Amino acid sequence: MAPVTFRIATAADLPTILALLADDAIARSRTGYVAEPTPSVRAAFDEIAADPNNELVVGELAGEVIATLQLTYIPGLSRGGMRRALVEAVRVRSDLRGQRIGEQLMEDAMTRARARGCGMMQLTTDKRRTDAHRFYARLGFEASHEGMKRVL
């Protein structure tokens, strides 16, 4: 396989990113799921792109976007003012899973986070995603907290 390269997403990547996000039964079942770039999704992309504490990263293979994640850099007062990186919406195209592309994507994210002065990377994953739990544990992530959400 050719090497996967990683870069910051552009607006032209948005339809492919949405397809990656939709390539998942759990994501498709959620309220607010969209398959096409709506005005609100485009506005969210623009906000992410303009925010220096956010990066939408894509992985390319032979010029085609095949993976994505969002990184948010969070300054904090706890742990002596340590910055954290929050990882969201990690996806690898389903026909390419199991080839360590997700591992490369996460390694790239950790490199980016270290370069931004982060001392910790954190994420949440749906309790039903047992394969994802094994994947993150293999990368050294620990299930140290119980996450909670509330719809507003």
Short mmCIF file of N, CA and C in Angstrom, two decimals:
data_model
loop_
_atom_site.label_atom_id
_atom_site.label_comp_id
_atom_site.label_asym_id
_atom_site.label_seq_id
_atom_site.Cartn_x
_atom_site.Cartn_y
_atom_site.Cartn_z
N MET A 1 0.85 -1.18 0.00
CA MET A 1 0.00 0.00 0.00
C MET A 1 0.89 1.24 0.00
N ALA A 2 0.49 2.25 -0.75
CA ALA A 2 1.19 3.54 -0.77
C ALA A 2 1.06 4.18 0.60
N PRO A 3 1.97 5.09 0.93
CA PRO A 3 1.88 5.74 2.26
C PRO A 3 0.67 6.67 2.35
N VAL A 4 0.11 6.71 3.55
CA VAL A 4 -0.98 7.64 3.85
C VAL A 4 -0.33 8.94 4.30
N THR A 5 -0.82 10.05 3.78
CA THR A 5 -0.34 11.37 4.21
C THR A 5 -1.49 12.09 4.91
N PHE A 6 -1.12 12.99 5.80
CA PHE A 6 -2.12 13.69 6.60
C PHE A 6 -1.96 15.19 6.41
N ARG A 7 -3.09 15.89 6.37
CA ARG A 7 -3.10 17.33 6.17
C ARG A 7 -4.37 17.92 6.77
N ILE A 8 -4.39 19.24 6.86
CA ILE A 8 -5.59 19.95 7.31
C ILE A 8 -6.62 19.92 6.17
N ALA A 9 -7.85 19.65 6.51
CA ALA A 9 -8.92 19.57 5.52
C ALA A 9 -9.21 20.92 4.90
N THR A 10 -9.67 20.88 3.67
CA THR A 10 -10.15 22.07 2.97
C THR A 10 -11.65 21.93 2.74
N ALA A 11 -12.29 23.01 2.34
CA ALA A 11 -13.73 22.97 2.07
C ALA A 11 -14.07 21.95 0.99
N ALA A 12 -13.17 21.72 0.06
CA ALA A 12 -13.41 20.74 -1.00
C ALA A 12 -13.49 19.32 -0.45
N ASP A 13 -12.93 19.08 0.73
CA ASP A 13 -12.98 17.76 1.36
C ASP A 13 -14.29 17.47 2.08
N LEU A 14 -15.10 18.48 2.28
CA LEU A 14 -16.29 18.33 3.12
C LEU A 14 -17.23 17.20 2.69
N PRO A 15 -17.58 17.05 1.42
CA PRO A 15 -18.46 15.93 1.05
C PRO A 15 -17.87 14.56 1.41
N THR A 16 -16.58 14.40 1.20
CA THR A 16 -15.94 13.12 1.53
C THR A 16 -15.89 12.90 3.04
N ILE A 17 -15.62 13.95 3.80
CA ILE A 17 -15.62 13.83 5.26
C ILE A 17 -17.00 13.41 5.74
N LEU A 18 -18.04 14.03 5.21
CA LEU A 18 -19.40 13.66 5.61
C LEU A 18 -19.70 12.21 5.25
N ALA A 19 -19.21 11.74 4.11
CA ALA A 19 -19.40 10.35 3.72
C ALA A 19 -18.69 9.42 4.70
N LEU A 20 -17.50 9.80 5.13
CA LEU A 20 -16.78 8.99 6.13
C LEU A 20 -17.55 8.95 7.44
N LEU A 21 -18.07 10.09 7.86
CA LEU A 21 -18.83 10.14 9.11
C LEU A 21 -20.12 9.32 9.01
N ALA A 22 -20.71 9.29 7.82
CA ALA A 22 -21.98 8.58 7.62
C ALA A 22 -21.78 7.08 7.44
N ASP A 23 -20.56 6.65 7.19
CA ASP A 23 -20.27 5.24 6.94
C ASP A 23 -20.24 4.49 8.27
N ASP A 24 -21.33 4.62 9.02
CA ASP A 24 -21.37 4.13 10.38
C ASP A 24 -22.83 4.10 10.84
N ALA A 25 -23.31 2.93 11.23
CA ALA A 25 -24.71 2.79 11.63
C ALA A 25 -25.06 3.63 12.85
N ILE A 26 -24.16 3.72 13.81
CA ILE A 26 -24.43 4.52 15.01
C ILE A 26 -24.57 6.00 14.64
N ALA A 27 -23.66 6.50 13.81
CA ALA A 27 -23.73 7.91 13.40
C ALA A 27 -24.99 8.19 12.61
N ARG A 28 -25.38 7.29 11.73
CA ARG A 28 -26.59 7.51 10.93
C ARG A 28 -27.85 7.53 11.78
N SER A 29 -27.81 6.91 12.95
CA SER A 29 -28.99 6.86 13.81
C SER A 29 -29.16 8.12 14.66
N ARG A 30 -28.17 8.96 14.70
CA ARG A 30 -28.20 10.14 15.57
C ARG A 30 -29.04 11.26 14.98
N THR A 31 -29.64 12.04 15.86
CA THR A 31 -30.33 13.24 15.46
C THR A 31 -29.32 14.21 14.87
N GLY A 32 -29.68 14.84 13.77
CA GLY A 32 -28.79 15.81 13.16
C GLY A 32 -27.87 15.23 12.11
N TYR A 33 -27.99 13.92 11.84
CA TYR A 33 -27.16 13.29 10.81
C TYR A 33 -27.47 13.92 9.45
N VAL A 34 -26.44 14.27 8.71
CA VAL A 34 -26.61 14.78 7.35
C VAL A 34 -25.60 14.11 6.43
N ALA A 35 -26.02 13.85 5.21
CA ALA A 35 -25.14 13.21 4.23
C ALA A 35 -24.54 14.21 3.25
N GLU A 36 -25.14 15.37 3.15
CA GLU A 36 -24.68 16.40 2.21
C GLU A 36 -24.34 17.67 2.99
N PRO A 37 -23.40 18.46 2.47
CA PRO A 37 -23.03 19.71 3.16
C PRO A 37 -24.17 20.74 3.15
N THR A 38 -24.89 20.83 4.23
CA THR A 38 -25.95 21.82 4.40
C THR A 38 -25.31 23.16 4.78
N PRO A 39 -26.07 24.25 4.73
CA PRO A 39 -25.51 25.54 5.17
C PRO A 39 -24.98 25.48 6.61
N SER A 40 -25.66 24.78 7.50
CA SER A 40 -25.17 24.73 8.89
C SER A 40 -23.90 23.90 9.00
N VAL A 41 -23.76 22.84 8.21
CA VAL A 41 -22.53 22.05 8.22
C VAL A 41 -21.38 22.86 7.62
N ARG A 42 -21.67 23.60 6.55
CA ARG A 42 -20.62 24.45 5.96
C ARG A 42 -20.19 25.54 6.95
N ALA A 43 -21.15 26.08 7.69
CA ALA A 43 -20.82 27.10 8.69
C ALA A 43 -19.97 26.49 9.80
N ALA A 44 -20.29 25.27 10.21
CA ALA A 44 -19.48 24.59 11.24
C ALA A 44 -18.07 24.35 10.72
N PHE A 45 -17.96 23.91 9.47
CA PHE A 45 -16.63 23.70 8.88
C PHE A 45 -15.84 25.01 8.88
N ASP A 46 -16.48 26.09 8.45
CA ASP A 46 -15.80 27.39 8.41
C ASP A 46 -15.35 27.83 9.80
N GLU A 47 -16.18 27.58 10.80
CA GLU A 47 -15.83 27.94 12.18
C GLU A 47 -14.63 27.12 12.66
N ILE A 48 -14.63 25.82 12.37
CA ILE A 48 -13.50 24.97 12.75
C ILE A 48 -12.23 25.47 12.06
N ALA A 49 -12.34 25.73 10.76
CA ALA A 49 -11.17 26.15 9.97
C ALA A 49 -10.60 27.48 10.46
N ALA A 50 -11.46 28.35 10.97
CA ALA A 50 -11.01 29.67 11.41
C ALA A 50 -10.49 29.68 12.85
N ASP A 51 -10.76 28.63 13.60
CA ASP A 51 -10.41 28.58 15.02
C ASP A 51 -9.00 28.01 15.19
N PRO A 52 -8.06 28.78 15.74
CA PRO A 52 -6.70 28.28 15.90
C PRO A 52 -6.58 27.10 16.88
N ASN A 53 -7.62 26.85 17.67
CA ASN A 53 -7.60 25.73 18.60
C ASN A 53 -8.34 24.51 18.06
N ASN A 54 -8.64 24.51 16.77
CA ASN A 54 -9.29 23.36 16.14
C ASN A 54 -8.58 23.01 14.84
N GLU A 55 -8.49 21.73 14.58
CA GLU A 55 -7.96 21.25 13.31
C GLU A 55 -8.82 20.08 12.83
N LEU A 56 -9.24 20.13 11.60
CA LEU A 56 -9.92 19.02 10.97
C LEU A 56 -8.88 18.38 10.05
N VAL A 57 -8.48 17.17 10.39
CA VAL A 57 -7.38 16.49 9.70
C VAL A 57 -7.96 15.42 8.79
N VAL A 58 -7.37 15.27 7.61
CA VAL A 58 -7.73 14.18 6.71
C VAL A 58 -6.49 13.37 6.37
N GLY A 59 -6.72 12.10 6.11
CA GLY A 59 -5.67 11.22 5.62
C GLY A 59 -5.94 10.93 4.16
N GLU A 60 -4.89 10.99 3.36
CA GLU A 60 -5.01 10.74 1.92
C GLU A 60 -4.18 9.53 1.52
N LEU A 61 -4.74 8.77 0.63
CA LEU A 61 -4.06 7.63 0.03
C LEU A 61 -4.21 7.77 -1.48
N ALA A 62 -3.09 7.89 -2.17
CA ALA A 62 -3.10 8.06 -3.64
C ALA A 62 -4.01 9.22 -4.06
N GLY A 63 -3.97 10.32 -3.29
CA GLY A 63 -4.73 11.51 -3.63
C GLY A 63 -6.20 11.48 -3.24
N GLU A 64 -6.63 10.43 -2.55
CA GLU A 64 -8.03 10.29 -2.16
C GLU A 64 -8.15 10.36 -0.64
N VAL A 65 -9.09 11.16 -0.13
CA VAL A 65 -9.32 11.26 1.31
C VAL A 65 -9.96 9.96 1.79
N ILE A 66 -9.30 9.32 2.77
CA ILE A 66 -9.77 8.02 3.26
C ILE A 66 -9.95 7.98 4.78
N ALA A 67 -9.59 9.07 5.47
CA ALA A 67 -9.68 9.09 6.93
C ALA A 67 -9.82 10.53 7.40
N THR A 68 -10.36 10.68 8.60
CA THR A 68 -10.52 12.02 9.16
C THR A 68 -10.61 11.97 10.68
N LEU A 69 -10.32 13.09 11.30
CA LEU A 69 -10.60 13.31 12.72
C LEU A 69 -10.56 14.81 12.98
N GLN A 70 -11.14 15.20 14.08
CA GLN A 70 -11.08 16.59 14.53
C GLN A 70 -10.29 16.65 15.82
N LEU A 71 -9.38 17.60 15.88
CA LEU A 71 -8.58 17.85 17.08
C LEU A 71 -8.95 19.22 17.64
N THR A 72 -9.20 19.27 18.93
CA THR A 72 -9.44 20.54 19.60
C THR A 72 -8.41 20.68 20.71
N TYR A 73 -7.71 21.79 20.72
CA TYR A 73 -6.68 22.06 21.73
C TYR A 73 -7.32 22.88 22.83
N ILE A 74 -7.21 22.38 24.07
CA ILE A 74 -7.92 22.98 25.19
C ILE A 74 -6.93 23.45 26.25
N PRO A 75 -6.83 24.75 26.47
CA PRO A 75 -6.04 25.22 27.61
C PRO A 75 -6.84 24.95 28.88
N GLY A 76 -6.15 24.69 29.96
CA GLY A 76 -6.86 24.41 31.20
C GLY A 76 -6.07 24.84 32.42
N LEU A 77 -6.76 25.01 33.51
CA LEU A 77 -6.12 25.40 34.76
C LEU A 77 -5.71 24.18 35.58
N SER A 78 -6.41 23.07 35.41
CA SER A 78 -6.06 21.88 36.18
C SER A 78 -4.76 21.28 35.67
N ARG A 79 -4.15 20.46 36.49
CA ARG A 79 -2.88 19.81 36.16
C ARG A 79 -1.80 20.84 35.81
N GLY A 80 -1.79 21.92 36.58
CA GLY A 80 -0.75 22.92 36.42
C GLY A 80 -0.82 23.71 35.13
N GLY A 81 -2.01 23.87 34.57
CA GLY A 81 -2.16 24.63 33.34
C GLY A 81 -1.88 23.81 32.09
N MET A 82 -1.91 22.51 32.21
CA MET A 82 -1.61 21.64 31.08
C MET A 82 -2.66 21.77 29.98
N ARG A 83 -2.17 21.87 28.74
CA ARG A 83 -3.06 21.85 27.57
C ARG A 83 -3.40 20.40 27.25
N ARG A 84 -4.61 20.20 26.75
CA ARG A 84 -5.08 18.88 26.34
C ARG A 84 -5.50 18.94 24.88
N ALA A 85 -5.48 17.80 24.26
CA ALA A 85 -6.04 17.67 22.91
C ALA A 85 -7.24 16.74 23.01
N LEU A 86 -8.35 17.18 22.47
CA LEU A 86 -9.56 16.39 22.42
C LEU A 86 -9.72 15.87 21.00
N VAL A 87 -9.91 14.57 20.86
CA VAL A 87 -10.08 13.94 19.55
C VAL A 87 -11.55 13.60 19.37
N GLU A 88 -12.09 13.94 18.21
CA GLU A 88 -13.49 13.68 17.89
C GLU A 88 -13.59 13.10 16.49
N ALA A 89 -14.66 12.39 16.24
CA ALA A 89 -15.06 11.97 14.90
C ALA A 89 -13.94 11.29 14.12
N VAL A 90 -13.35 10.29 14.73
CA VAL A 90 -12.29 9.52 14.08
C VAL A 90 -12.94 8.52 13.13
N ARG A 91 -12.53 8.57 11.87
CA ARG A 91 -13.09 7.64 10.88
C ARG A 91 -12.03 7.24 9.87
N VAL A 92 -12.06 5.98 9.49
CA VAL A 92 -11.28 5.43 8.38
C VAL A 92 -12.29 4.77 7.46
N ARG A 93 -12.13 4.96 6.17
CA ARG A 93 -13.05 4.36 5.21
C ARG A 93 -13.19 2.87 5.49
N SER A 94 -14.42 2.38 5.51
CA SER A 94 -14.70 1.02 5.99
C SER A 94 -13.96 -0.07 5.23
N ASP A 95 -13.75 0.09 3.94
CA ASP A 95 -13.06 -0.96 3.19
C ASP A 95 -11.55 -0.97 3.44
N LEU A 96 -11.05 0.02 4.17
CA LEU A 96 -9.62 0.10 4.46
C LEU A 96 -9.30 -0.13 5.94
N ARG A 97 -10.29 -0.44 6.73
CA ARG A 97 -10.05 -0.68 8.15
C ARG A 97 -9.26 -1.96 8.33
N GLY A 98 -8.52 -2.02 9.42
CA GLY A 98 -7.72 -3.19 9.71
C GLY A 98 -6.34 -3.16 9.07
N GLN A 99 -5.98 -2.02 8.46
CA GLN A 99 -4.68 -1.88 7.79
C GLN A 99 -3.78 -0.87 8.49
N ARG A 100 -4.11 -0.56 9.74
CA ARG A 100 -3.33 0.35 10.60
C ARG A 100 -3.37 1.82 10.14
N ILE A 101 -4.33 2.15 9.30
CA ILE A 101 -4.49 3.54 8.89
C ILE A 101 -4.97 4.38 10.07
N GLY A 102 -5.88 3.84 10.86
CA GLY A 102 -6.36 4.54 12.06
C GLY A 102 -5.23 4.79 13.03
N GLU A 103 -4.35 3.83 13.17
CA GLU A 103 -3.19 4.00 14.04
C GLU A 103 -2.30 5.13 13.54
N GLN A 104 -2.06 5.17 12.24
CA GLN A 104 -1.25 6.25 11.65
C GLN A 104 -1.93 7.61 11.85
N LEU A 105 -3.25 7.63 11.68
CA LEU A 105 -4.02 8.86 11.87
C LEU A 105 -3.89 9.36 13.31
N MET A 106 -4.03 8.45 14.27
CA MET A 106 -3.91 8.83 15.67
C MET A 106 -2.48 9.22 16.03
N GLU A 107 -1.49 8.56 15.46
CA GLU A 107 -0.09 8.95 15.71
C GLU A 107 0.16 10.36 15.18
N ASP A 108 -0.39 10.66 14.00
CA ASP A 108 -0.27 12.02 13.46
C ASP A 108 -0.94 13.02 14.40
N ALA A 109 -2.11 12.67 14.92
CA ALA A 109 -2.81 13.56 15.85
C ALA A 109 -2.00 13.79 17.12
N MET A 110 -1.38 12.73 17.63
CA MET A 110 -0.57 12.88 18.85
C MET A 110 0.66 13.74 18.57
N THR A 111 1.25 13.60 17.40
CA THR A 111 2.38 14.46 17.03
C THR A 111 1.95 15.91 16.97
N ARG A 112 0.80 16.17 16.36
CA ARG A 112 0.27 17.53 16.28
C ARG A 112 0.01 18.09 17.69
N ALA A 113 -0.56 17.26 18.56
CA ALA A 113 -0.88 17.70 19.92
C ALA A 113 0.39 18.02 20.71
N ARG A 114 1.39 17.17 20.60
CA ARG A 114 2.66 17.45 21.28
C ARG A 114 3.26 18.75 20.78
N ALA A 115 3.21 18.97 19.48
CA ALA A 115 3.77 20.20 18.90
C ALA A 115 3.05 21.45 19.40
N ARG A 116 1.78 21.29 19.80
CA ARG A 116 1.00 22.41 20.34
C ARG A 116 1.11 22.51 21.86
N GLY A 117 2.00 21.71 22.46
CA GLY A 117 2.24 21.79 23.90
C GLY A 117 1.27 21.00 24.75
N CYS A 118 0.52 20.09 24.16
CA CYS A 118 -0.44 19.29 24.93
C CYS A 118 0.29 18.18 25.70
N GLY A 119 -0.14 17.98 26.92
CA GLY A 119 0.41 16.91 27.75
C GLY A 119 -0.51 15.72 27.85
N MET A 120 -1.69 15.81 27.24
CA MET A 120 -2.66 14.72 27.32
C MET A 120 -3.57 14.78 26.11
N MET A 121 -3.97 13.61 25.65
CA MET A 121 -4.99 13.51 24.61
C MET A 121 -6.15 12.73 25.21
N GLN A 122 -7.36 13.21 24.95
CA GLN A 122 -8.54 12.54 25.47
C GLN A 122 -9.58 12.41 24.38
N LEU A 123 -10.49 11.48 24.60
CA LEU A 123 -11.56 11.24 23.64
C LEU A 123 -12.69 10.52 24.34
N THR A 124 -13.84 10.54 23.70
CA THR A 124 -14.94 9.70 24.14
C THR A 124 -15.28 8.79 22.98
N THR A 125 -15.83 7.64 23.30
CA THR A 125 -16.27 6.71 22.28
C THR A 125 -17.55 6.04 22.77
N ASP A 126 -18.47 5.85 21.89
CA ASP A 126 -19.75 5.27 22.21
C ASP A 126 -19.55 3.91 22.89
N LYS A 127 -20.32 3.65 23.92
CA LYS A 127 -20.17 2.39 24.66
C LYS A 127 -20.40 1.17 23.77
N ARG A 128 -21.14 1.34 22.68
CA ARG A 128 -21.42 0.21 21.77
C ARG A 128 -20.26 -0.09 20.83
N ARG A 129 -19.25 0.76 20.78
CA ARG A 129 -18.14 0.59 19.84
C ARG A 129 -17.01 -0.26 20.46
N THR A 130 -17.26 -1.51 20.65
CA THR A 130 -16.27 -2.37 21.30
C THR A 130 -14.99 -2.50 20.49
N ASP A 131 -15.08 -2.52 19.17
CA ASP A 131 -13.86 -2.56 18.34
C ASP A 131 -13.03 -1.30 18.56
N ALA A 132 -13.70 -0.16 18.65
CA ALA A 132 -12.98 1.10 18.88
C ALA A 132 -12.32 1.09 20.26
N HIS A 133 -12.99 0.51 21.25
CA HIS A 133 -12.40 0.45 22.59
C HIS A 133 -11.10 -0.34 22.56
N ARG A 134 -11.09 -1.47 21.87
CA ARG A 134 -9.86 -2.28 21.75
C ARG A 134 -8.79 -1.51 20.98
N PHE A 135 -9.18 -0.81 19.93
CA PHE A 135 -8.25 -0.02 19.13
C PHE A 135 -7.57 1.04 20.00
N TYR A 136 -8.34 1.83 20.73
CA TYR A 136 -7.76 2.89 21.55
C TYR A 136 -6.92 2.32 22.68
N ALA A 137 -7.34 1.22 23.28
CA ALA A 137 -6.54 0.59 24.34
C ALA A 137 -5.19 0.13 23.77
N ARG A 138 -5.19 -0.41 22.57
CA ARG A 138 -3.94 -0.85 21.94
C ARG A 138 -2.99 0.33 21.73
N LEU A 139 -3.55 1.53 21.54
CA LEU A 139 -2.74 2.73 21.36
C LEU A 139 -2.32 3.37 22.69
N GLY A 140 -2.72 2.78 23.81
CA GLY A 140 -2.31 3.28 25.11
C GLY A 140 -3.33 4.14 25.83
N PHE A 141 -4.52 4.31 25.27
CA PHE A 141 -5.57 5.07 25.95
C PHE A 141 -6.18 4.20 27.04
N GLU A 142 -6.54 4.85 28.14
CA GLU A 142 -7.14 4.15 29.27
C GLU A 142 -8.56 4.66 29.50
N ALA A 143 -9.45 3.75 29.82
CA ALA A 143 -10.83 4.11 30.16
C ALA A 143 -10.83 4.60 31.60
N SER A 144 -10.43 5.84 31.82
CA SER A 144 -10.21 6.36 33.18
C SER A 144 -11.40 7.12 33.74
N HIS A 145 -12.33 7.52 32.88
CA HIS A 145 -13.47 8.33 33.33
C HIS A 145 -14.75 7.79 32.73
N GLU A 146 -15.84 8.12 33.34
CA GLU A 146 -17.15 7.81 32.78
C GLU A 146 -17.67 9.09 32.15
N GLY A 147 -17.93 9.04 30.85
CA GLY A 147 -18.43 10.23 30.15
C GLY A 147 -19.93 10.37 30.29
N MET A 148 -20.39 11.61 30.25
CA MET A 148 -21.81 11.88 30.34
C MET A 148 -22.16 12.98 29.33
N LYS A 149 -23.37 12.92 28.81
CA LYS A 149 -23.85 13.93 27.86
C LYS A 149 -25.29 14.29 28.20
N ARG A 150 -25.67 15.46 27.77
CA ARG A 150 -27.05 15.90 27.91
C ARG A 150 -27.41 16.73 26.70
N VAL A 151 -28.49 16.42 26.08
CA VAL A 151 -28.97 17.20 24.94
C VAL A 151 -29.48 18.54 25.45
N LEU A 152 -29.12 19.62 24.78
CA LEU A 152 -29.57 20.96 25.19
C LEU A 152 -30.66 21.47 24.26
#
